[in-house]
Each structure stands twice: as C-alpha cells, then as structure tokens.
Amino acid sequence: MTRERSREGSPRLTVRGSAEGLRFFRMALSADLKSNPSDLRSRALLAFFRFTQLAMGDLRSPRKLSYPIVALYRFFSEVILGVELRPKVHVGPGLAVHHGYGLVVNNDATIGSGVTLRHGVTIGHKTAGGGSPIIEDGVEFGANSCAIGEIRIGYGSKIGPGVVVTRSVEPCTTLYPPSPVNRQEAR
C-alpha cells in the first residue's frame, strides 16, 4: 500500500505490491475489527470490504480477475446489508460503522483513520463528476448527517446528527444540528 497525492493534496491509498498490500490488509482489518468489537454485521462488511480491495490491487484500475469479487461484495453490502461503501473508496484503518443502514459513500471520497460513521450518513459529490469530501482522521458523524462536495472535514471533528456540511470544517470542530423553532401564530 503506497500513498499518492490526490488533486486536493491529501494522501490516497493505492495497493502496488502484493506483500505490501497484504501487510496493509492485515493492519487495516485488525484496526477495523477493534473499532467494531460487538457488531458482527459491521465486522463482516469491513472484512469483505478489505478483502475486495486486496483482490482489486490498484483501486483506480482494478485487476480484471477481481470483478466477480467486486460484484459479490456490492451485492452483499448494498442489497443484503443496505450499505453503499464502494470498494474504490480510500479508507484508512479503524473505520467504525454503527448501524450502517442507509450509509452512502461516493467512490471518490477519502476517509482517514479512526473515523466513525452511523446510519444514514451520506458522503458524496454535489454534481455528477464533481469533487468528493476528504474526511481526516478521527472524525465522527452522527446519524443522518451529510458531507457534500469538494470539502475537507478536519481531524477530530464531530458532525452532529442531521447536519449537512457543504463547506470545509477546521480540525477539532463540533457542528450541532439546528434547533427546532417553536412559532406562535398571531391572533
């Protein structure tokens, strides 16, 4: 697994050699399983996700022999589990997926190490072919939150439930959902 720079300047993970890719697979899978200690569903998803990436080799131009594995993974994750975590997504070790139903992550997104995603989270682009978010290490997403567009969420940030983020966020920032407003009608 080597690191390349994306157009935004953040590192992107790419499998090159089989020994290097296998070392990253073991390390990432171990961290993923530790981040999801009692959730068998998330553990199965992430184990299959990491295995599929290992089989693909280079995430930008996967090996043709990996196509059946990718198809099987996508059926398992999207149809059976209801989680759209595509195998081309660059994900650091230690991803935690809590109640992942409705989770959608764009192919071009970059997710750092130790990130927590909950159900209903969307990480994607604003327009077809547009840039996708870069999520730095240790970011935590609340249920039904969204990060949309070519933005960067700084390390250690917390995105509250239901928050839609369309602008870059500084490191260690907490975003809360808007409070409901009670309006009294004039008589």
Short mmCIF file of N, CA and C in Angstrom, two decimals:
data_model
loop_
_atom_site.label_atom_id
_atom_site.label_comp_id
_atom_site.label_asym_id
_atom_site.label_seq_id
_atom_site.Cartn_x
_atom_site.Cartn_y
_atom_site.Cartn_z
N MET A 1 0.87 -1.16 0.00
CA MET A 1 0.00 0.00 0.00
C MET A 1 0.91 1.22 0.00
N THR A 2 0.79 2.04 -0.99
CA THR A 2 1.58 3.26 -1.03
C THR A 2 0.65 4.45 -0.97
N ARG A 3 1.24 5.58 -0.65
CA ARG A 3 0.44 6.80 -0.58
C ARG A 3 0.79 7.67 -1.77
N GLU A 4 -0.25 8.13 -2.46
CA GLU A 4 -0.10 9.10 -3.54
C GLU A 4 -0.84 10.35 -3.12
N ARG A 5 -0.57 11.45 -3.79
CA ARG A 5 -1.28 12.70 -3.50
C ARG A 5 -2.43 12.86 -4.48
N SER A 6 -3.60 13.19 -3.95
CA SER A 6 -4.75 13.47 -4.81
C SER A 6 -4.67 14.92 -5.26
N ARG A 7 -5.65 15.33 -6.06
CA ARG A 7 -5.65 16.70 -6.55
C ARG A 7 -5.82 17.71 -5.42
N GLU A 8 -6.38 17.26 -4.28
CA GLU A 8 -6.57 18.14 -3.15
C GLU A 8 -5.33 18.18 -2.26
N GLY A 9 -4.34 17.32 -2.52
CA GLY A 9 -3.12 17.30 -1.74
C GLY A 9 -3.13 16.28 -0.61
N SER A 10 -4.23 15.57 -0.41
CA SER A 10 -4.26 14.57 0.67
C SER A 10 -3.73 13.25 0.14
N PRO A 11 -3.21 12.41 1.02
CA PRO A 11 -2.72 11.12 0.55
C PRO A 11 -3.87 10.21 0.13
N ARG A 12 -3.64 9.44 -0.90
CA ARG A 12 -4.59 8.43 -1.34
C ARG A 12 -3.89 7.09 -1.27
N LEU A 13 -4.59 6.08 -0.83
CA LEU A 13 -4.01 4.76 -0.68
C LEU A 13 -4.18 3.97 -1.97
N THR A 14 -3.12 3.34 -2.41
CA THR A 14 -3.14 2.53 -3.61
C THR A 14 -2.32 1.28 -3.36
N VAL A 15 -2.89 0.13 -3.64
CA VAL A 15 -2.15 -1.11 -3.47
C VAL A 15 -1.23 -1.28 -4.66
N ARG A 16 0.04 -1.55 -4.42
CA ARG A 16 1.01 -1.77 -5.50
C ARG A 16 1.50 -3.21 -5.49
N GLY A 17 2.36 -3.53 -4.55
CA GLY A 17 2.91 -4.88 -4.47
C GLY A 17 2.04 -5.78 -3.62
N SER A 18 2.08 -7.07 -3.89
CA SER A 18 1.22 -7.99 -3.14
C SER A 18 1.62 -8.09 -1.68
N ALA A 19 2.91 -8.10 -1.36
CA ALA A 19 3.34 -8.19 0.04
C ALA A 19 2.95 -6.92 0.80
N GLU A 20 3.15 -5.77 0.18
CA GLU A 20 2.80 -4.50 0.81
C GLU A 20 1.29 -4.40 0.99
N GLY A 21 0.52 -4.81 -0.01
CA GLY A 21 -0.93 -4.80 0.07
C GLY A 21 -1.45 -5.75 1.14
N LEU A 22 -0.81 -6.90 1.28
CA LEU A 22 -1.21 -7.86 2.30
C LEU A 22 -0.92 -7.33 3.70
N ARG A 23 0.20 -6.65 3.90
CA ARG A 23 0.51 -6.05 5.20
C ARG A 23 -0.53 -5.00 5.57
N PHE A 24 -0.90 -4.13 4.60
CA PHE A 24 -1.92 -3.12 4.88
C PHE A 24 -3.26 -3.77 5.17
N PHE A 25 -3.61 -4.81 4.41
CA PHE A 25 -4.86 -5.53 4.62
C PHE A 25 -4.95 -6.04 6.05
N ARG A 26 -3.90 -6.70 6.52
CA ARG A 26 -3.89 -7.25 7.89
C ARG A 26 -4.01 -6.14 8.93
N MET A 27 -3.23 -5.08 8.75
CA MET A 27 -3.23 -3.98 9.71
C MET A 27 -4.58 -3.27 9.73
N ALA A 28 -5.13 -2.97 8.56
CA ALA A 28 -6.40 -2.26 8.46
C ALA A 28 -7.55 -3.12 8.99
N LEU A 29 -7.57 -4.39 8.63
CA LEU A 29 -8.63 -5.27 9.08
C LEU A 29 -8.59 -5.43 10.60
N SER A 30 -7.41 -5.57 11.16
CA SER A 30 -7.27 -5.68 12.62
C SER A 30 -7.82 -4.42 13.30
N ALA A 31 -7.47 -3.24 12.78
CA ALA A 31 -7.97 -1.98 13.35
C ALA A 31 -9.48 -1.85 13.18
N ASP A 32 -10.00 -2.27 12.01
CA ASP A 32 -11.45 -2.21 11.78
C ASP A 32 -12.21 -3.10 12.76
N LEU A 33 -11.70 -4.31 12.98
CA LEU A 33 -12.37 -5.23 13.89
C LEU A 33 -12.33 -4.72 15.32
N LYS A 34 -11.24 -4.07 15.72
CA LYS A 34 -11.16 -3.49 17.07
C LYS A 34 -12.12 -2.31 17.21
N SER A 35 -12.38 -1.58 16.12
CA SER A 35 -13.29 -0.43 16.17
C SER A 35 -14.75 -0.86 16.20
N ASN A 36 -15.03 -2.10 15.86
CA ASN A 36 -16.40 -2.63 15.84
C ASN A 36 -16.44 -3.92 16.66
N PRO A 37 -16.18 -3.84 17.98
CA PRO A 37 -15.98 -5.05 18.77
C PRO A 37 -17.18 -5.98 18.90
N SER A 38 -18.38 -5.46 18.92
CA SER A 38 -19.53 -6.34 19.17
C SER A 38 -20.56 -6.32 18.05
N ASP A 39 -20.21 -5.76 16.92
CA ASP A 39 -21.16 -5.67 15.81
C ASP A 39 -20.73 -6.62 14.69
N LEU A 40 -21.30 -7.80 14.68
CA LEU A 40 -20.94 -8.82 13.71
C LEU A 40 -21.20 -8.35 12.27
N ARG A 41 -22.29 -7.62 12.08
CA ARG A 41 -22.66 -7.13 10.76
C ARG A 41 -21.59 -6.18 10.20
N SER A 42 -21.16 -5.22 11.01
CA SER A 42 -20.13 -4.27 10.58
C SER A 42 -18.79 -4.96 10.37
N ARG A 43 -18.49 -5.92 11.22
CA ARG A 43 -17.24 -6.66 11.08
C ARG A 43 -17.22 -7.44 9.77
N ALA A 44 -18.34 -8.09 9.43
CA ALA A 44 -18.42 -8.84 8.17
C ALA A 44 -18.29 -7.90 6.98
N LEU A 45 -18.99 -6.76 7.05
CA LEU A 45 -18.91 -5.78 5.97
C LEU A 45 -17.48 -5.31 5.75
N LEU A 46 -16.80 -4.92 6.82
CA LEU A 46 -15.45 -4.37 6.68
C LEU A 46 -14.43 -5.44 6.30
N ALA A 47 -14.61 -6.67 6.76
CA ALA A 47 -13.70 -7.75 6.34
C ALA A 47 -13.84 -8.00 4.84
N PHE A 48 -15.07 -8.05 4.35
CA PHE A 48 -15.31 -8.26 2.92
C PHE A 48 -14.82 -7.05 2.13
N PHE A 49 -15.02 -5.84 2.65
CA PHE A 49 -14.55 -4.61 2.01
C PHE A 49 -13.03 -4.65 1.83
N ARG A 50 -12.31 -4.96 2.91
CA ARG A 50 -10.84 -5.01 2.84
C ARG A 50 -10.36 -6.12 1.92
N PHE A 51 -11.02 -7.29 1.96
CA PHE A 51 -10.63 -8.39 1.08
C PHE A 51 -10.85 -8.00 -0.38
N THR A 52 -11.96 -7.34 -0.66
CA THR A 52 -12.24 -6.91 -2.04
C THR A 52 -11.19 -5.92 -2.52
N GLN A 53 -10.79 -4.97 -1.67
CA GLN A 53 -9.74 -4.03 -2.05
C GLN A 53 -8.41 -4.74 -2.29
N LEU A 54 -8.10 -5.74 -1.48
CA LEU A 54 -6.88 -6.51 -1.68
C LEU A 54 -6.93 -7.23 -3.02
N ALA A 55 -8.07 -7.82 -3.35
CA ALA A 55 -8.22 -8.53 -4.62
C ALA A 55 -8.13 -7.57 -5.82
N MET A 56 -8.62 -6.34 -5.64
CA MET A 56 -8.60 -5.36 -6.73
C MET A 56 -7.18 -4.92 -7.07
N GLY A 57 -6.28 -4.90 -6.08
CA GLY A 57 -4.93 -4.39 -6.32
C GLY A 57 -4.95 -2.88 -6.32
N ASP A 58 -4.76 -2.27 -7.46
CA ASP A 58 -4.80 -0.81 -7.59
C ASP A 58 -6.27 -0.39 -7.63
N LEU A 59 -6.66 0.50 -6.71
CA LEU A 59 -8.07 0.88 -6.62
C LEU A 59 -8.55 1.68 -7.82
N ARG A 60 -7.64 2.37 -8.49
CA ARG A 60 -8.04 3.17 -9.66
C ARG A 60 -8.24 2.32 -10.90
N SER A 61 -7.44 1.28 -11.05
CA SER A 61 -7.60 0.36 -12.18
C SER A 61 -7.49 -1.06 -11.65
N PRO A 62 -8.60 -1.62 -11.18
CA PRO A 62 -8.57 -2.94 -10.55
C PRO A 62 -8.21 -4.06 -11.52
N ARG A 63 -7.69 -5.14 -10.95
CA ARG A 63 -7.39 -6.33 -11.73
C ARG A 63 -8.70 -6.90 -12.29
N LYS A 64 -8.67 -7.38 -13.51
CA LYS A 64 -9.89 -7.94 -14.11
C LYS A 64 -10.36 -9.19 -13.38
N LEU A 65 -9.43 -9.92 -12.79
CA LEU A 65 -9.81 -11.12 -12.05
C LEU A 65 -10.63 -10.79 -10.80
N SER A 66 -10.58 -9.54 -10.35
CA SER A 66 -11.32 -9.15 -9.15
C SER A 66 -12.78 -8.79 -9.43
N TYR A 67 -13.17 -8.66 -10.68
CA TYR A 67 -14.54 -8.23 -11.00
C TYR A 67 -15.63 -9.09 -10.36
N PRO A 68 -15.52 -10.43 -10.37
CA PRO A 68 -16.56 -11.23 -9.70
C PRO A 68 -16.60 -10.98 -8.19
N ILE A 69 -15.45 -10.77 -7.58
CA ILE A 69 -15.41 -10.50 -6.14
C ILE A 69 -16.06 -9.15 -5.85
N VAL A 70 -15.78 -8.14 -6.70
CA VAL A 70 -16.38 -6.82 -6.53
C VAL A 70 -17.90 -6.92 -6.67
N ALA A 71 -18.37 -7.67 -7.66
CA ALA A 71 -19.82 -7.83 -7.86
C ALA A 71 -20.47 -8.51 -6.66
N LEU A 72 -19.82 -9.54 -6.14
CA LEU A 72 -20.35 -10.24 -4.97
C LEU A 72 -20.35 -9.34 -3.74
N TYR A 73 -19.27 -8.57 -3.55
CA TYR A 73 -19.20 -7.63 -2.42
C TYR A 73 -20.32 -6.59 -2.52
N ARG A 74 -20.50 -6.02 -3.72
CA ARG A 74 -21.53 -4.99 -3.88
C ARG A 74 -22.92 -5.56 -3.64
N PHE A 75 -23.18 -6.79 -4.07
CA PHE A 75 -24.47 -7.41 -3.79
C PHE A 75 -24.65 -7.59 -2.29
N PHE A 76 -23.63 -8.11 -1.62
CA PHE A 76 -23.69 -8.32 -0.17
C PHE A 76 -23.89 -7.02 0.57
N SER A 77 -23.09 -6.00 0.25
CA SER A 77 -23.15 -4.76 1.02
C SER A 77 -24.39 -3.93 0.69
N GLU A 78 -24.71 -3.78 -0.58
CA GLU A 78 -25.80 -2.89 -0.98
C GLU A 78 -27.18 -3.54 -0.89
N VAL A 79 -27.30 -4.76 -1.36
CA VAL A 79 -28.61 -5.41 -1.40
C VAL A 79 -28.95 -6.06 -0.06
N ILE A 80 -28.01 -6.80 0.50
CA ILE A 80 -28.30 -7.52 1.74
C ILE A 80 -28.20 -6.61 2.96
N LEU A 81 -27.10 -5.82 3.07
CA LEU A 81 -26.89 -5.01 4.26
C LEU A 81 -27.42 -3.59 4.15
N GLY A 82 -27.67 -3.09 2.94
CA GLY A 82 -28.17 -1.72 2.78
C GLY A 82 -27.12 -0.66 3.04
N VAL A 83 -25.85 -0.99 2.75
CA VAL A 83 -24.73 -0.08 2.98
C VAL A 83 -24.00 0.10 1.65
N GLU A 84 -23.86 1.35 1.22
CA GLU A 84 -23.16 1.61 -0.04
C GLU A 84 -21.77 2.16 0.26
N LEU A 85 -20.87 1.26 0.62
CA LEU A 85 -19.46 1.58 0.84
C LEU A 85 -18.70 0.90 -0.28
N ARG A 86 -18.51 1.63 -1.37
CA ARG A 86 -17.92 1.07 -2.58
C ARG A 86 -16.46 0.68 -2.37
N PRO A 87 -15.99 -0.37 -3.05
CA PRO A 87 -14.62 -0.82 -2.84
C PRO A 87 -13.54 0.12 -3.36
N LYS A 88 -13.89 1.12 -4.16
CA LYS A 88 -12.89 2.08 -4.64
C LYS A 88 -12.65 3.23 -3.67
N VAL A 89 -13.42 3.29 -2.59
CA VAL A 89 -13.26 4.36 -1.60
C VAL A 89 -11.95 4.15 -0.85
N HIS A 90 -11.19 5.21 -0.69
CA HIS A 90 -9.93 5.15 0.06
C HIS A 90 -10.26 5.33 1.53
N VAL A 91 -10.04 4.27 2.32
CA VAL A 91 -10.41 4.26 3.74
C VAL A 91 -9.19 3.87 4.56
N GLY A 92 -8.88 4.69 5.55
CA GLY A 92 -7.80 4.37 6.47
C GLY A 92 -8.24 3.30 7.46
N PRO A 93 -7.29 2.76 8.23
CA PRO A 93 -7.62 1.72 9.20
C PRO A 93 -8.50 2.23 10.34
N GLY A 94 -9.24 1.32 10.95
CA GLY A 94 -10.03 1.66 12.13
C GLY A 94 -11.36 2.30 11.85
N LEU A 95 -11.97 2.03 10.70
CA LEU A 95 -13.29 2.57 10.39
C LEU A 95 -14.32 1.90 11.29
N ALA A 96 -15.15 2.69 11.95
CA ALA A 96 -16.23 2.17 12.78
C ALA A 96 -17.55 2.48 12.08
N VAL A 97 -18.38 1.47 11.89
CA VAL A 97 -19.68 1.63 11.25
C VAL A 97 -20.73 1.19 12.27
N HIS A 98 -21.48 2.16 12.79
CA HIS A 98 -22.52 1.87 13.77
C HIS A 98 -23.88 1.90 13.08
N HIS A 99 -24.59 0.77 13.09
CA HIS A 99 -25.92 0.68 12.49
C HIS A 99 -25.91 1.24 11.07
N GLY A 100 -25.11 0.69 10.18
CA GLY A 100 -24.83 1.26 8.88
C GLY A 100 -25.95 1.35 7.86
N TYR A 101 -27.17 1.01 8.20
CA TYR A 101 -28.26 1.07 7.22
C TYR A 101 -28.32 2.45 6.58
N GLY A 102 -28.43 2.48 5.26
CA GLY A 102 -28.58 3.74 4.55
C GLY A 102 -27.29 4.53 4.39
N LEU A 103 -26.16 3.96 4.76
CA LEU A 103 -24.86 4.62 4.62
C LEU A 103 -24.49 4.67 3.14
N VAL A 104 -24.09 5.86 2.64
CA VAL A 104 -23.70 6.03 1.25
C VAL A 104 -22.39 6.80 1.21
N VAL A 105 -21.36 6.20 0.58
CA VAL A 105 -20.06 6.85 0.44
C VAL A 105 -19.67 6.81 -1.03
N ASN A 106 -19.39 7.98 -1.60
CA ASN A 106 -19.02 8.10 -3.01
C ASN A 106 -17.67 7.44 -3.28
N ASN A 107 -17.50 6.91 -4.49
CA ASN A 107 -16.25 6.27 -4.92
C ASN A 107 -15.03 7.16 -4.72
N ASP A 108 -15.17 8.44 -4.94
CA ASP A 108 -14.02 9.35 -4.92
C ASP A 108 -13.73 9.95 -3.55
N ALA A 109 -14.49 9.58 -2.54
CA ALA A 109 -14.27 10.12 -1.20
C ALA A 109 -13.00 9.52 -0.61
N THR A 110 -12.41 10.25 0.32
CA THR A 110 -11.25 9.77 1.06
C THR A 110 -11.59 9.84 2.54
N ILE A 111 -11.43 8.71 3.23
CA ILE A 111 -11.77 8.63 4.65
C ILE A 111 -10.50 8.25 5.41
N GLY A 112 -10.16 9.03 6.41
CA GLY A 112 -8.95 8.79 7.19
C GLY A 112 -9.11 7.66 8.19
N SER A 113 -8.14 7.55 9.09
CA SER A 113 -8.12 6.51 10.10
C SER A 113 -9.01 6.87 11.28
N GLY A 114 -9.62 5.85 11.90
CA GLY A 114 -10.39 6.05 13.11
C GLY A 114 -11.65 6.87 12.94
N VAL A 115 -12.27 6.83 11.78
CA VAL A 115 -13.50 7.58 11.50
C VAL A 115 -14.70 6.74 11.93
N THR A 116 -15.73 7.40 12.45
CA THR A 116 -16.96 6.73 12.85
C THR A 116 -18.11 7.21 11.97
N LEU A 117 -18.81 6.25 11.36
CA LEU A 117 -19.97 6.54 10.52
C LEU A 117 -21.19 5.85 11.11
N ARG A 118 -22.30 6.56 11.18
CA ARG A 118 -23.54 5.99 11.70
C ARG A 118 -24.56 5.85 10.57
N HIS A 119 -25.71 5.30 10.89
CA HIS A 119 -26.71 5.04 9.86
C HIS A 119 -27.19 6.34 9.20
N GLY A 120 -27.46 6.22 7.91
CA GLY A 120 -27.97 7.36 7.16
C GLY A 120 -26.95 8.39 6.75
N VAL A 121 -25.67 8.17 7.01
CA VAL A 121 -24.64 9.15 6.64
C VAL A 121 -24.42 9.10 5.13
N THR A 122 -24.30 10.28 4.53
CA THR A 122 -24.00 10.40 3.10
C THR A 122 -22.74 11.21 2.93
N ILE A 123 -21.79 10.67 2.19
CA ILE A 123 -20.55 11.38 1.85
C ILE A 123 -20.44 11.31 0.34
N GLY A 124 -20.66 12.46 -0.33
CA GLY A 124 -20.70 12.42 -1.78
C GLY A 124 -20.44 13.75 -2.44
N HIS A 125 -20.64 13.77 -3.75
CA HIS A 125 -20.40 14.99 -4.53
C HIS A 125 -21.70 15.75 -4.76
N LYS A 126 -21.55 17.07 -5.09
CA LYS A 126 -22.74 17.89 -5.36
C LYS A 126 -23.29 17.63 -6.75
N THR A 127 -22.40 17.53 -7.72
CA THR A 127 -22.80 17.30 -9.10
C THR A 127 -22.07 16.08 -9.64
N ALA A 128 -22.66 15.45 -10.63
CA ALA A 128 -22.02 14.27 -11.22
C ALA A 128 -20.62 14.63 -11.72
N GLY A 129 -19.65 13.86 -11.29
CA GLY A 129 -18.27 14.11 -11.68
C GLY A 129 -17.58 15.17 -10.83
N GLY A 130 -18.29 15.78 -9.91
CA GLY A 130 -17.71 16.80 -9.04
C GLY A 130 -16.84 16.18 -7.96
N GLY A 131 -16.15 17.03 -7.21
CA GLY A 131 -15.27 16.55 -6.16
C GLY A 131 -16.03 15.98 -4.98
N SER A 132 -15.40 15.07 -4.28
CA SER A 132 -15.99 14.44 -3.10
C SER A 132 -15.21 14.85 -1.86
N PRO A 133 -15.81 14.71 -0.68
CA PRO A 133 -15.16 15.12 0.56
C PRO A 133 -13.91 14.31 0.92
N ILE A 134 -13.05 14.97 1.65
CA ILE A 134 -11.91 14.32 2.27
C ILE A 134 -12.18 14.38 3.77
N ILE A 135 -12.26 13.24 4.38
CA ILE A 135 -12.54 13.13 5.81
C ILE A 135 -11.22 12.76 6.49
N GLU A 136 -10.73 13.64 7.34
CA GLU A 136 -9.45 13.38 8.00
C GLU A 136 -9.63 12.42 9.18
N ASP A 137 -8.55 12.06 9.83
CA ASP A 137 -8.54 11.08 10.91
C ASP A 137 -9.42 11.49 12.10
N GLY A 138 -10.08 10.50 12.71
CA GLY A 138 -10.80 10.70 13.95
C GLY A 138 -12.09 11.48 13.86
N VAL A 139 -12.65 11.64 12.68
CA VAL A 139 -13.91 12.38 12.53
C VAL A 139 -15.07 11.45 12.89
N GLU A 140 -16.08 12.01 13.53
CA GLU A 140 -17.25 11.24 13.94
C GLU A 140 -18.50 11.86 13.34
N PHE A 141 -19.30 11.05 12.65
CA PHE A 141 -20.54 11.50 12.03
C PHE A 141 -21.73 11.00 12.83
N GLY A 142 -22.69 11.88 13.09
CA GLY A 142 -23.94 11.49 13.73
C GLY A 142 -24.88 10.90 12.70
N ALA A 143 -25.96 10.31 13.16
CA ALA A 143 -26.95 9.69 12.28
C ALA A 143 -27.52 10.72 11.30
N ASN A 144 -27.72 10.29 10.07
CA ASN A 144 -28.34 11.09 9.01
C ASN A 144 -27.61 12.39 8.69
N SER A 145 -26.32 12.45 8.94
CA SER A 145 -25.56 13.65 8.57
C SER A 145 -24.98 13.47 7.17
N CYS A 146 -24.63 14.59 6.54
CA CYS A 146 -24.12 14.57 5.17
C CYS A 146 -22.90 15.46 5.04
N ALA A 147 -21.95 15.03 4.23
CA ALA A 147 -20.81 15.85 3.82
C ALA A 147 -20.84 15.81 2.30
N ILE A 148 -21.08 16.96 1.69
CA ILE A 148 -21.33 17.01 0.26
C ILE A 148 -20.38 17.99 -0.41
N GLY A 149 -19.79 17.59 -1.53
CA GLY A 149 -18.97 18.47 -2.34
C GLY A 149 -17.48 18.30 -2.08
N GLU A 150 -16.71 19.12 -2.75
CA GLU A 150 -15.26 19.08 -2.65
C GLU A 150 -14.82 19.85 -1.41
N ILE A 151 -14.96 19.21 -0.24
CA ILE A 151 -14.66 19.84 1.03
C ILE A 151 -13.70 18.96 1.83
N ARG A 152 -13.20 19.51 2.91
CA ARG A 152 -12.33 18.78 3.82
C ARG A 152 -12.89 18.92 5.23
N ILE A 153 -13.07 17.78 5.90
CA ILE A 153 -13.51 17.78 7.29
C ILE A 153 -12.25 17.53 8.12
N GLY A 154 -11.85 18.50 8.94
CA GLY A 154 -10.62 18.42 9.72
C GLY A 154 -10.62 17.32 10.75
N TYR A 155 -9.43 16.87 11.11
CA TYR A 155 -9.27 15.76 12.06
C TYR A 155 -9.94 16.07 13.40
N GLY A 156 -10.47 15.02 14.00
CA GLY A 156 -11.08 15.14 15.32
C GLY A 156 -12.40 15.88 15.37
N SER A 157 -12.97 16.21 14.22
CA SER A 157 -14.24 16.94 14.21
C SER A 157 -15.41 16.01 14.50
N LYS A 158 -16.48 16.59 14.98
CA LYS A 158 -17.70 15.85 15.26
C LYS A 158 -18.84 16.52 14.51
N ILE A 159 -19.50 15.75 13.67
CA ILE A 159 -20.63 16.23 12.87
C ILE A 159 -21.89 15.66 13.52
N GLY A 160 -22.73 16.52 14.05
CA GLY A 160 -23.92 16.09 14.78
C GLY A 160 -24.95 15.43 13.89
N PRO A 161 -25.95 14.80 14.50
CA PRO A 161 -26.99 14.13 13.72
C PRO A 161 -27.80 15.12 12.89
N GLY A 162 -28.03 14.75 11.65
CA GLY A 162 -28.84 15.57 10.76
C GLY A 162 -28.15 16.80 10.20
N VAL A 163 -26.88 16.99 10.44
CA VAL A 163 -26.16 18.17 9.94
C VAL A 163 -25.73 17.92 8.50
N VAL A 164 -25.93 18.92 7.64
CA VAL A 164 -25.48 18.87 6.25
C VAL A 164 -24.30 19.82 6.12
N VAL A 165 -23.13 19.27 5.78
CA VAL A 165 -21.90 20.05 5.67
C VAL A 165 -21.58 20.24 4.19
N THR A 166 -21.52 21.51 3.76
CA THR A 166 -21.20 21.82 2.36
C THR A 166 -19.96 22.71 2.25
N ARG A 167 -19.34 23.04 3.38
CA ARG A 167 -18.11 23.83 3.40
C ARG A 167 -17.09 23.11 4.25
N SER A 168 -15.83 23.37 3.98
CA SER A 168 -14.75 22.74 4.74
C SER A 168 -14.86 23.09 6.22
N VAL A 169 -14.42 22.16 7.06
CA VAL A 169 -14.50 22.29 8.51
C VAL A 169 -13.09 22.23 9.09
N GLU A 170 -12.77 23.16 9.96
CA GLU A 170 -11.46 23.19 10.62
C GLU A 170 -11.32 21.98 11.54
N PRO A 171 -10.08 21.57 11.84
CA PRO A 171 -9.87 20.45 12.76
C PRO A 171 -10.50 20.71 14.13
N CYS A 172 -10.91 19.63 14.77
CA CYS A 172 -11.47 19.64 16.13
C CYS A 172 -12.68 20.56 16.28
N THR A 173 -13.53 20.60 15.28
CA THR A 173 -14.74 21.41 15.29
C THR A 173 -15.93 20.51 15.56
N THR A 174 -16.90 21.01 16.31
CA THR A 174 -18.14 20.28 16.53
C THR A 174 -19.28 21.05 15.89
N LEU A 175 -20.03 20.39 15.03
CA LEU A 175 -21.19 21.01 14.38
C LEU A 175 -22.45 20.38 14.94
N TYR A 176 -23.32 21.22 15.46
CA TYR A 176 -24.59 20.76 16.03
C TYR A 176 -25.71 20.98 15.02
N PRO A 177 -26.76 20.15 15.11
CA PRO A 177 -27.90 20.39 14.22
C PRO A 177 -28.64 21.64 14.66
N PRO A 178 -29.32 22.28 13.72
CA PRO A 178 -30.11 23.45 14.10
C PRO A 178 -31.23 23.05 15.05
N SER A 179 -31.49 23.92 16.00
CA SER A 179 -32.58 23.65 16.95
C SER A 179 -33.92 23.96 16.31
N PRO A 180 -34.92 23.14 16.62
CA PRO A 180 -36.25 23.46 16.09
C PRO A 180 -36.78 24.75 16.69
N VAL A 181 -37.52 25.48 15.91
CA VAL A 181 -38.08 26.77 16.36
C VAL A 181 -39.57 26.59 16.56
N ASN A 182 -40.05 26.96 17.74
CA ASN A 182 -41.49 26.94 18.02
C ASN A 182 -42.05 28.32 17.69
N ARG A 183 -42.97 28.35 16.79
CA ARG A 183 -43.57 29.63 16.39
C ARG A 183 -45.00 29.69 16.90
N GLN A 184 -45.32 30.80 17.46
CA GLN A 184 -46.70 31.00 17.90
C GLN A 184 -47.38 31.87 16.86
N GLU A 185 -48.56 31.44 16.48
CA GLU A 185 -49.30 32.22 15.49
C GLU A 185 -49.96 33.42 16.16
N ALA A 186 -49.92 34.55 15.47
CA ALA A 186 -50.57 35.77 15.98
C ALA A 186 -52.08 35.60 15.87
N ARG A 187 -52.78 36.14 16.88
CA ARG A 187 -54.26 36.02 16.85
C ARG A 187 -54.86 37.32 16.44
#
